[in-house]
XYZ file of C-alpha atoms in Angstrom:
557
model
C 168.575 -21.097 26.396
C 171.004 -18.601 24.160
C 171.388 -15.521 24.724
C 168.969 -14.771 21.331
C 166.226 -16.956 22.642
C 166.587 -14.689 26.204
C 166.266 -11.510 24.310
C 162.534 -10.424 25.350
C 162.345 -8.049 22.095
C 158.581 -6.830 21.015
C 159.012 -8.087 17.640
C 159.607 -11.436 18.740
C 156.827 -11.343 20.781
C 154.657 -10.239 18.521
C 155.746 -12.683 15.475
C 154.472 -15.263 17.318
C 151.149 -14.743 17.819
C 150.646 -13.821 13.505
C 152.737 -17.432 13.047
C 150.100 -18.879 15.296
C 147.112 -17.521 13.404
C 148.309 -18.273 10.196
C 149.377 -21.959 11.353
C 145.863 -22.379 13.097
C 144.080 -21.285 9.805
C 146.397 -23.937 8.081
C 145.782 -26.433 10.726
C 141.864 -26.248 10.314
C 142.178 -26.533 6.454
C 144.235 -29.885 7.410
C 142.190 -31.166 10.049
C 138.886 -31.030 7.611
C 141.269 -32.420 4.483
C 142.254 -35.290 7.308
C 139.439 -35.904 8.686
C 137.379 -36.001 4.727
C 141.168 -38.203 4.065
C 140.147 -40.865 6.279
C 136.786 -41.348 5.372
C 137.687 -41.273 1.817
C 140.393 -43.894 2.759
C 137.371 -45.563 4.415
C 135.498 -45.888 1.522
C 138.284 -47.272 -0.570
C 138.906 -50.010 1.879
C 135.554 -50.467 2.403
C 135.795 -51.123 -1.500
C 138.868 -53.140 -2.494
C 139.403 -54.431 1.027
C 143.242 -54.698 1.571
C 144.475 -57.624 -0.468
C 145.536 -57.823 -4.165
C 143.290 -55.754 -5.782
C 143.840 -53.119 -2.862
C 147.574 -53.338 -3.408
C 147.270 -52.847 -7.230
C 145.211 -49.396 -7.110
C 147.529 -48.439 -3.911
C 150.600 -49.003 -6.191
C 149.399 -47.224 -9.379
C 147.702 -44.212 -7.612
C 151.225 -43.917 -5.299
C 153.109 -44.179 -8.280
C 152.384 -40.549 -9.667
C 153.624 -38.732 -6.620
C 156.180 -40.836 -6.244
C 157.680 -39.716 -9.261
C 156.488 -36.351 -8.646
C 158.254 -35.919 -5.573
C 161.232 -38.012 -6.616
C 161.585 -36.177 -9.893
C 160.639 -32.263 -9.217
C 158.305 -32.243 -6.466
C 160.652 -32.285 -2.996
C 162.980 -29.111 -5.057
C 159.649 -27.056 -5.329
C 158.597 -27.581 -2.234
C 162.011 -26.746 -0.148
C 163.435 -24.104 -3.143
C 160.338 -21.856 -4.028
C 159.667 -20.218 -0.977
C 163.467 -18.887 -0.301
C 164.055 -17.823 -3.737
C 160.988 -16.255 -3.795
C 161.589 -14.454 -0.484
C 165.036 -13.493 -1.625
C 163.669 -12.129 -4.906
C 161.007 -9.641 -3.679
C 163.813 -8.426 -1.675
C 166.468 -7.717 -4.043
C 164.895 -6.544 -7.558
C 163.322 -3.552 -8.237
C 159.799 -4.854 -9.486
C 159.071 -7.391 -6.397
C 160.340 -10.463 -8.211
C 157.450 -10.433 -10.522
C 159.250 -11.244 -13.403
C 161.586 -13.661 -11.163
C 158.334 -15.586 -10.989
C 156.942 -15.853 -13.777
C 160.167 -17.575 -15.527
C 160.603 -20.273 -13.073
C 156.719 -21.043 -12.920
C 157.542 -21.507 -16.735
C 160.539 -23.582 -16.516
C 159.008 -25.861 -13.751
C 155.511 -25.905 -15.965
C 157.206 -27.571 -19.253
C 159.476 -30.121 -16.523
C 156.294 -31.153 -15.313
C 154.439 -31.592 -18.809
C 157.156 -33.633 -20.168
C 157.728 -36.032 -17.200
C 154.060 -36.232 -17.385
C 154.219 -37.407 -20.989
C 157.566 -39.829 -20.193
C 155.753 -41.482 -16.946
C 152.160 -42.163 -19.195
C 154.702 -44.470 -21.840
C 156.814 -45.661 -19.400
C 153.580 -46.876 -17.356
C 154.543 -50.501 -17.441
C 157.981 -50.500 -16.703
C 157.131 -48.140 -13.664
C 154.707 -51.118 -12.321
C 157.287 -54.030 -13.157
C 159.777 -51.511 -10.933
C 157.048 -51.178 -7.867
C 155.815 -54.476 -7.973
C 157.556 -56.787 -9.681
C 155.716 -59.953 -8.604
C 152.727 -58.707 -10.970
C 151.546 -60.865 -13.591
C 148.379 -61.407 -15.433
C 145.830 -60.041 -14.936
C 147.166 -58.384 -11.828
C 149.606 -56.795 -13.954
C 147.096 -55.186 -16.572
C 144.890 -54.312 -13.862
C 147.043 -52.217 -11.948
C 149.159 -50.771 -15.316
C 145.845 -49.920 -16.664
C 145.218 -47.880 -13.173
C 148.604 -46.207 -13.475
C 148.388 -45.118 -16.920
C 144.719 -43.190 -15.606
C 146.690 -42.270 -13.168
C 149.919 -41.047 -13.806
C 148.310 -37.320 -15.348
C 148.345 -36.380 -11.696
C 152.364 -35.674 -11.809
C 151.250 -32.466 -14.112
C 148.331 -31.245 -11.722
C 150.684 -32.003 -8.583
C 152.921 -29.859 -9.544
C 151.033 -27.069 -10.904
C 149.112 -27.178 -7.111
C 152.524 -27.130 -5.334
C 154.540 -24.310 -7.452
C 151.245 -21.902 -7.327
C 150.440 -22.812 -3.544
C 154.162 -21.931 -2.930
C 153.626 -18.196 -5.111
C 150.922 -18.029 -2.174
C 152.645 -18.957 0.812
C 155.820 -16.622 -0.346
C 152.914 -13.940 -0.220
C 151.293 -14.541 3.182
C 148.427 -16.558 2.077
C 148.577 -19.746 3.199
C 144.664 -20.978 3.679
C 144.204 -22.144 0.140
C 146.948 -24.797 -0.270
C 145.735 -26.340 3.086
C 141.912 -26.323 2.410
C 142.045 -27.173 -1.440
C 142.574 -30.703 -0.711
C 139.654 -31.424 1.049
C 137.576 -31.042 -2.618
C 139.755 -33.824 -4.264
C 138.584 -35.910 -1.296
C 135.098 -34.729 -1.761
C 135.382 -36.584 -5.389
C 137.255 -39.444 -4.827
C 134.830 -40.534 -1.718
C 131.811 -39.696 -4.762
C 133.673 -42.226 -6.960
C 134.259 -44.799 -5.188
C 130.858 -44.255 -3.388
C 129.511 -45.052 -6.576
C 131.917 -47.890 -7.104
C 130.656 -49.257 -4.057
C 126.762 -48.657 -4.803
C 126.290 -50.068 -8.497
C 129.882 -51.649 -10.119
C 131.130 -53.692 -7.346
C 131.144 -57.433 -8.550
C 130.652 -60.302 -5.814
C 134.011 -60.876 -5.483
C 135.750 -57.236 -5.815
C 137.002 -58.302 -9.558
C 137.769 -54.734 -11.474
C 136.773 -54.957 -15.288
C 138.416 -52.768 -17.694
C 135.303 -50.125 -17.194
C 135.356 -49.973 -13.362
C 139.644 -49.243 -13.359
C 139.026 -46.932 -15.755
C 135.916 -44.941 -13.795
C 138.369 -45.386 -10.199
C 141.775 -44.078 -11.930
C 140.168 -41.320 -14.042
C 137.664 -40.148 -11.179
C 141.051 -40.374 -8.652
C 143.030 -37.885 -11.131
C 139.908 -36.156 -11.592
C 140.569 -35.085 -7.767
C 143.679 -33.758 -7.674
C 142.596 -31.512 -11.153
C 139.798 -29.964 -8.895
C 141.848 -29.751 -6.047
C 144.731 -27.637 -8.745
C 141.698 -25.522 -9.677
C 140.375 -24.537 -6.511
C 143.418 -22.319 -5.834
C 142.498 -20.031 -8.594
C 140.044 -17.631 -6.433
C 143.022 -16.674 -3.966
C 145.894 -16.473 -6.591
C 143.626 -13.588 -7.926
C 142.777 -12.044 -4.563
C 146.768 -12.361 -4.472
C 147.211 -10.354 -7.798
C 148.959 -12.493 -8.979
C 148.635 -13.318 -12.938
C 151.327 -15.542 -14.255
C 153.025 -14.969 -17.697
C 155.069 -17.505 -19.257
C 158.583 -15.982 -19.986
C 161.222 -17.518 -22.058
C 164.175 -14.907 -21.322
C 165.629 -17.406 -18.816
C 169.587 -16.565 -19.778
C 170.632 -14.503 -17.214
C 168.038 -14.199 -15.232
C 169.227 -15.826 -11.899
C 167.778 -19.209 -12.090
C 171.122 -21.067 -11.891
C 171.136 -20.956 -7.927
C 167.355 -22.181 -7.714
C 168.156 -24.896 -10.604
C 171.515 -25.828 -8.658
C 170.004 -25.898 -5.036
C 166.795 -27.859 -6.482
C 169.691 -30.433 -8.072
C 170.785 -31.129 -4.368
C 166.868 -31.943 -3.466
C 166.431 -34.566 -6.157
C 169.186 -36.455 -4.929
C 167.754 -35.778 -1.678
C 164.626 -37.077 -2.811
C 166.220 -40.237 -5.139
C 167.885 -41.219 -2.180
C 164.303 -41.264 0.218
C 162.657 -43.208 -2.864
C 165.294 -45.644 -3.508
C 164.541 -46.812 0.402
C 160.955 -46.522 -0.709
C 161.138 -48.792 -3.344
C 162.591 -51.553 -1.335
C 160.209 -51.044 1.391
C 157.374 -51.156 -1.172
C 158.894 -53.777 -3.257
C 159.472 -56.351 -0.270
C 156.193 -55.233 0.686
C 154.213 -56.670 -2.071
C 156.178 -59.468 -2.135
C 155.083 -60.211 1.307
C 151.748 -59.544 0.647
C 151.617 -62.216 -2.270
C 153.506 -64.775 0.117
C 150.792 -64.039 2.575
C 147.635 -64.803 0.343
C 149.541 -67.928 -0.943
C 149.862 -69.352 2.505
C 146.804 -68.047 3.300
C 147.575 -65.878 6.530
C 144.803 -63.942 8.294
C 145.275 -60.532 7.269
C 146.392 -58.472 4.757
C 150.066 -58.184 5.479
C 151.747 -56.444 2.739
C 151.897 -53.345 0.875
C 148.378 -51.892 1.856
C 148.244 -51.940 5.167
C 151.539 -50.229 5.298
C 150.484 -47.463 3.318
C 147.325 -47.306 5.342
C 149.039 -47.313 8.339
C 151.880 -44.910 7.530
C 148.844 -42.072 6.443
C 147.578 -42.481 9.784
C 150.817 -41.748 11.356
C 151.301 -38.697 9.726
C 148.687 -36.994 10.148
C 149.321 -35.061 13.659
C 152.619 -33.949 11.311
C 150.619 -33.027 8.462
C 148.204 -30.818 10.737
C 150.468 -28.953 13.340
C 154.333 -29.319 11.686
C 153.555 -28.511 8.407
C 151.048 -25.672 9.253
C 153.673 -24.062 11.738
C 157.213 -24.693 9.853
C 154.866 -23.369 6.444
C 153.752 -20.335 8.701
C 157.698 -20.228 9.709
C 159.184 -20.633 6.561
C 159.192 -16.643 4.891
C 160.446 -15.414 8.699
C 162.443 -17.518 8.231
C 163.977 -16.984 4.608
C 163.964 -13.532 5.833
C 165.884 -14.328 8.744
C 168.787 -16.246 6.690
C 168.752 -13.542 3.766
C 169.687 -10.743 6.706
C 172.445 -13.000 7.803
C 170.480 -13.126 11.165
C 171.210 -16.567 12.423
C 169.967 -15.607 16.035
C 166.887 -15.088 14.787
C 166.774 -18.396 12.842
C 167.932 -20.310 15.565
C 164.996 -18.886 17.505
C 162.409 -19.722 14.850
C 163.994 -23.404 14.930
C 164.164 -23.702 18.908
C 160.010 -22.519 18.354
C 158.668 -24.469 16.235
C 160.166 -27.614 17.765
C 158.670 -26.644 21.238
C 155.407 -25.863 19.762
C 155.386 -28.852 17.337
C 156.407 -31.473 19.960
C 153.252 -29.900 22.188
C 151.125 -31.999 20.270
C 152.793 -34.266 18.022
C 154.408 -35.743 20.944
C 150.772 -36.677 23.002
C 149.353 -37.512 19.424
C 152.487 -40.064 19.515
C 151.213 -41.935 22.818
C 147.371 -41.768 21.291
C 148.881 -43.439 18.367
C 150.648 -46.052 20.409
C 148.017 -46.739 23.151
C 144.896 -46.512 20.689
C 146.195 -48.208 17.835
C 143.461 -51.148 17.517
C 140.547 -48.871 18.205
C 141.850 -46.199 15.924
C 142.158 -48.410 13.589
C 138.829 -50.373 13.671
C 136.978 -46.664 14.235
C 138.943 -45.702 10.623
C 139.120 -48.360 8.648
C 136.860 -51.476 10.093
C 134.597 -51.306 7.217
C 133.458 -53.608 4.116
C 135.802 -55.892 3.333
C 138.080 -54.951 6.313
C 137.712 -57.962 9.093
C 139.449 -58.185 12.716
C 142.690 -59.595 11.466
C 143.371 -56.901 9.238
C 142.373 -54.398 11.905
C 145.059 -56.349 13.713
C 147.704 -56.413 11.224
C 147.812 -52.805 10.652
C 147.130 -51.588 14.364
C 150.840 -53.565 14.773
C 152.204 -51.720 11.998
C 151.214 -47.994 13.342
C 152.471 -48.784 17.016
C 155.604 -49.714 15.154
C 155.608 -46.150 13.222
C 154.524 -44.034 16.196
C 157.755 -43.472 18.278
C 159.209 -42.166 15.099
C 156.569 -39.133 14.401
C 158.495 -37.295 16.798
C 161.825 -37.683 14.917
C 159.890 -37.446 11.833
C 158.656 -33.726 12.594
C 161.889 -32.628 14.518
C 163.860 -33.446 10.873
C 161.087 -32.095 8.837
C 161.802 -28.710 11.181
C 165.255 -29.147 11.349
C 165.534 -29.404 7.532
C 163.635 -26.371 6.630
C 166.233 -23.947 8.718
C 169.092 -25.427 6.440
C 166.886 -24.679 3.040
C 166.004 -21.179 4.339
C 169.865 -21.009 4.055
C 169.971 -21.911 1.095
C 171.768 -24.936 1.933
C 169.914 -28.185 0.404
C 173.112 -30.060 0.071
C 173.828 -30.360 3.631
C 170.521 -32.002 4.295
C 170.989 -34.368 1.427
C 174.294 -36.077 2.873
C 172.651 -36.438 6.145
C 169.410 -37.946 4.286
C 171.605 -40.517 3.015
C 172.384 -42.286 6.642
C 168.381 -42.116 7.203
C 167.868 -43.696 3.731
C 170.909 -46.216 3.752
C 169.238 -47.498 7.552
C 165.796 -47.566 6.476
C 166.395 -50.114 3.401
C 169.163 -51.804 5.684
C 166.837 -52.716 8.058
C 163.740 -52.937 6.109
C 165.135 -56.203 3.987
C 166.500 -57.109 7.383
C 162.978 -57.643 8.467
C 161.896 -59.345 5.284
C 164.755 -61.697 5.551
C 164.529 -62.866 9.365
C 160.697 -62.128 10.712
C 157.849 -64.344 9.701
C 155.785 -63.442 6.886
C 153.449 -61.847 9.569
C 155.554 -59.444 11.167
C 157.892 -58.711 8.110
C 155.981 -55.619 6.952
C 155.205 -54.515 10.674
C 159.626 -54.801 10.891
C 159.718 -52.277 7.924
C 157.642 -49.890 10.182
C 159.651 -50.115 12.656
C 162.674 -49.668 10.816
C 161.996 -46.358 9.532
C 161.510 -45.234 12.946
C 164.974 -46.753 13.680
C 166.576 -44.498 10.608
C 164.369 -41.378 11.602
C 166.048 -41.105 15.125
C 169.119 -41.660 13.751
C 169.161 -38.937 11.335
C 167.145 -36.388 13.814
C 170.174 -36.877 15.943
C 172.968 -36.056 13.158
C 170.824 -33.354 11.906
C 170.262 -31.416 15.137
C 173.931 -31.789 15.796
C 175.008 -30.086 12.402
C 172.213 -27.484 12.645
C 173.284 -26.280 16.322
C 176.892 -26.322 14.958
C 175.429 -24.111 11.746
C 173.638 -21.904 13.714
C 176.037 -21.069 16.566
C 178.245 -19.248 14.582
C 175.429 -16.203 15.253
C 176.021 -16.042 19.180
C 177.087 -12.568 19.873
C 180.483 -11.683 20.312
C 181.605 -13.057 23.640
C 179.152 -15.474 24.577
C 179.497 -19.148 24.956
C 177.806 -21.523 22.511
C 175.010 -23.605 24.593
C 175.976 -27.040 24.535
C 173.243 -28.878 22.935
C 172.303 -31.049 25.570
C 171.667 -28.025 27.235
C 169.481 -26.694 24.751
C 166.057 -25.717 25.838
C 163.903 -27.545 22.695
C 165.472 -30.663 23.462
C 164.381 -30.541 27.233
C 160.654 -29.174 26.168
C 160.459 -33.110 24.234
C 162.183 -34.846 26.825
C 159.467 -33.014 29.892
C 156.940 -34.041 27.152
C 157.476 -37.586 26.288
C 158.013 -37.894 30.583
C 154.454 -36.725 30.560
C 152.895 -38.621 27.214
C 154.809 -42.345 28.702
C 151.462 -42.025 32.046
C 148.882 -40.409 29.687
C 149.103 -43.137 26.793
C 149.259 -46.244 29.780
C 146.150 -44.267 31.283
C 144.667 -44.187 27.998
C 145.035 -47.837 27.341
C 143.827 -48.587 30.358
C 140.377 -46.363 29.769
C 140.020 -47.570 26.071
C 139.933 -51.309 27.237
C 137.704 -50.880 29.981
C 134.887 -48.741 26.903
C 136.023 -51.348 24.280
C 132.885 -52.804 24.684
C 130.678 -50.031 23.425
C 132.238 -50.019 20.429
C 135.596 -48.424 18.670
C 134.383 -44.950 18.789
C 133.860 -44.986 22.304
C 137.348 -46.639 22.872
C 138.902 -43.890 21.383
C 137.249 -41.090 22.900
C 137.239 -42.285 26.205
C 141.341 -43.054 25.569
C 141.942 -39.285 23.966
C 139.692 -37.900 27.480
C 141.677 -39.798 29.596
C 145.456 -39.252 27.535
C 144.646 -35.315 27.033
C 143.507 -35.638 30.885
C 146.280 -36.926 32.297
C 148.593 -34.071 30.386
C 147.210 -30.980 31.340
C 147.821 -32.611 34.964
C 151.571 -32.935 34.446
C 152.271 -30.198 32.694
C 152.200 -27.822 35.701
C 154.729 -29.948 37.516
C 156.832 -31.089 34.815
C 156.857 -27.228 33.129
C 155.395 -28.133 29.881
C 155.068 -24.572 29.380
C 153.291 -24.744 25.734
C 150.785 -26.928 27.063
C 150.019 -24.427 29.866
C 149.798 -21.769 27.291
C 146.904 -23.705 25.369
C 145.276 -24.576 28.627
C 145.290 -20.783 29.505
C 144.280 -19.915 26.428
C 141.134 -22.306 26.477
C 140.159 -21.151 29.701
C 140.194 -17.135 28.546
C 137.944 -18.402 25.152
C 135.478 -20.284 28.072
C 135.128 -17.511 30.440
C 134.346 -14.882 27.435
C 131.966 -17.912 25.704
């Protein structure tokens, strides 16, 4: 522990307990938007099933954020918050005005990608999936071009959650998306109660009623921030006077993120590209299961979601201390806003990491073992998500690890080590199409990206923990790394998740008999058990905290 971290200073105990109730606010919007996730990813399955026609709506409804994020979407996420920060700081009317021109000049870049994408529709498909022809092919271009109006309402929910979040408000972005669940499980609840032929065949009128009524969601979900941008007072007015104004740093940083981002989608595309292919090999040779593009999507939004609940919520909580932090030159500080959110991430991602691993059939069959979902592909993605789990921990520890180098200011730096996680994932991913049976290729890719996460996790905390020492005081030894005291919070924590998640396994089998549900509640009992036993003895002091502070809410209850 540094000398910063030591420092027992009331503002930074204080700080905190506000980043914890802001986080926990965020963290219930995301829980409800997974949980209403799931089941809306419940009914879709339960709907197209997980072959062909699964793939093709998976491909064209992926396709808009793709191109979203790879396009403008990772800049506005990593750029808006610092510059917005840094703005209310330095000019004289709060960076009103600061605001309102790059909500314009983001606002016209998302209308006319929107525009390019809807015309370039087919192309787009032929680059995801180029194995499409027929009627497969006009199926899922069809979907895409329904689709592909999301890129507009994507980024207008981003850039105006971001406004929010830059102001201390950070409820709505995290509750908004449980609405455009709300209407996508509607639509395809309809789907599934009148249009569904025998065989799961789309005609023109039923792609047309899924991809509208699926864009239709995220429009809602834009919408629904509109109550809190005006308990915000915020009103946005679209300036033109850009010359001059200070948006060349934003515009230049945001330059470094889309190469960032090209980079992550260029592995992307081979992963999703081998993926189809694998799936089409697999119905031709008639394999039990769907083993191709699907079931690693559905997998893969499993495995985020302990990020997407406690990471997110924290580092998004985190992230104006933290642009404060870097603006006041006060690396200490920064360092010990990194060295806390990794501890109090890894508290539960890493447990939710041995859940994943141990529980990965009955999770699974509990989320998706519906309609036209059998035991085989219950199987084939279970594989998959064991494969992906060991890397959620790398996964968030980047994610963290990134966001102190953008509070710098610094998005290049994270871009050149993005490229080694990129360059391994696709290296290894067409490794795994090229050497494993048509089975296990897909289930390979998984567990190559876990591969490339660790790698890059590694490199980044190394560069960071260079970065960062710099702001030791005067006189005082840098802590080696492998001395530092977030790296030893994960490594008491995975010491304690390796017993939980064999005791869970253990429990899950013995109650897979009543049924998936029971499987995985008796499994999470006996996993979250088994913790709060160790973490006396190992020292698993955040886990102690949340024990403590469950036993206070008890006692007054």
């Amino acid at each position: 522990m540094t000398a910063a971290e030591a420092a027992p200073t009331t503002v930074a105990e204080d700080k905190p307990r506000s980043v914890l109730r802001n986080g926990a606010v965020m963290a219930a919007g995301s829980i409800v938007s997974r949980a209403t996730g799931f089941l809306r990813s419940a009914v879709v399955v339960a709907a197209l099933g997980t072959g062909l026609r699964a793939d093709g709506y998976n491909v064209a409804n992926t396709v808009p954020n793709i191109l979203y994020i790879l396009l403008i979407g990772g800049a506005l996420n990593a750029v808006f918050v610092p510059e917005l920060v840094r703005a209310a700081k330095n000019h004289a009317d709060g960076g009103a005005a600061y605001t309102d021109r790059l909500l314009t000049v983001c606002a016209l870049g998302l209308l006319a990608l929107t525009g390019v994408a809807v015309l370039a529709a087919p192309w787009i498909v032929s680059v995801y999936a180029p194995g499409y022809d027929g009627a497969q092919a006009e199926m899922t271009v069809a979907l895409a071009r329904y689709c592909l109006p999301q890129i507009l309402f994507y980024g207008l929910f981003t850039v105006l959650g971001q406004v929010l979040n830059a102001r201390g408000r950070f409820g709505a972005m995290m509750w908004a998306p449980v609405l455009n669940n709300v209407v996508i499980i509607a639509v395809f609840g309809i789907y599934l109660g009148i249009a569904v032929t025998s065989d799961g065949t789309l005609t023109p009128a039923q792609a047309q009623w899924l991809g509208w009524g699926t864009t239709a969601g995220i429009v809602v979900q834009t919408l629904a921030l509109a109550p809190a941008l005006r308990a915000a007072a915020f009103r946005w007015r679209p300036r033109f006077d850009w010359r001059g104004s200070g948006l060349t740093r934003p515009l230049r940083a945001a330059g470094w993120l889309v190469a960032l981002v090209l980079t992550n989608q260029i592995a992307y595309w081979v992963v999703t590209r081998l993926s189809t292919t694998i799936g089409q090999r697999a119905e031709d040779l008639g394999s039990a299961g769907g083993a191709g593009y699907t079931a690693y999507s559905y997998a893969y939004q499993l495995w985020v979601v302990p990020h997407g609940i406690v990471t997110v919520s924290l580092v998004t909580a985190l992230m104006p201390r933290m642009s404060r932090a870097a603006a006041d030159d006060d690396l200490p500080g920064l360092r010990r806003d990194v060295s806390y959110a990794l501890r109090t991430s890894a508290a539960a991602v890493v447990p939710a990491v041995a859940l994943l691993f141990a529980l990965a059939p009955w999770v699974m069959g509990a989320v998706y073992g519906y309609g036209r979902t059998d035991d085989a592909d219950i199987a084939v993605m279970a594989g998959m998500t064991m494969a992906f789990a060991p890397g959620l921990v790398a996964y968030s520890g980047q994610y963290v690890l990134s966001r102190a180098f953008y509070a710098m200011g610094d998005t290049r730096t994270p871009f050149l080590l993005n490229l080694m996680i990129a360059a391994l994932n696709a290296g290894l991913s067409v490794a795994a199409y090229l050497l494993l049976p048509v089975r296990w290729a897909v289930t390979g890719m998984a567990g190559a990206y876990t591969v490339a996460l660790f790698a890059g996790f590694v490199a980044t905390g190394h560069v960071l923990h260079r970065r960062l020492g710099r702001g030791e005081a005067a006189g005082t030894a840098r802590t080696p790394l492998l001395r530092s005291r977030a790296l030893w919070a994960q490594l008491r924590l995975i010491a304690a998740a390796v017993p939980a998640g064999l005791s869970a396994y253990l429990a899950a089998r013995a109650c897979a008999g009543s049924g998936d549900f029971a499987a995985v509640g008796a499994g999470t009992l006996v996993l979250l058990l088994v913790v709060a036993l160790l973490a006396r003895p190992l020292g698993l002091r955040e886990i102690d905290a949340a024990i403590a502070a469950c036993r206070g809410r008890l006692r007054r209850a």
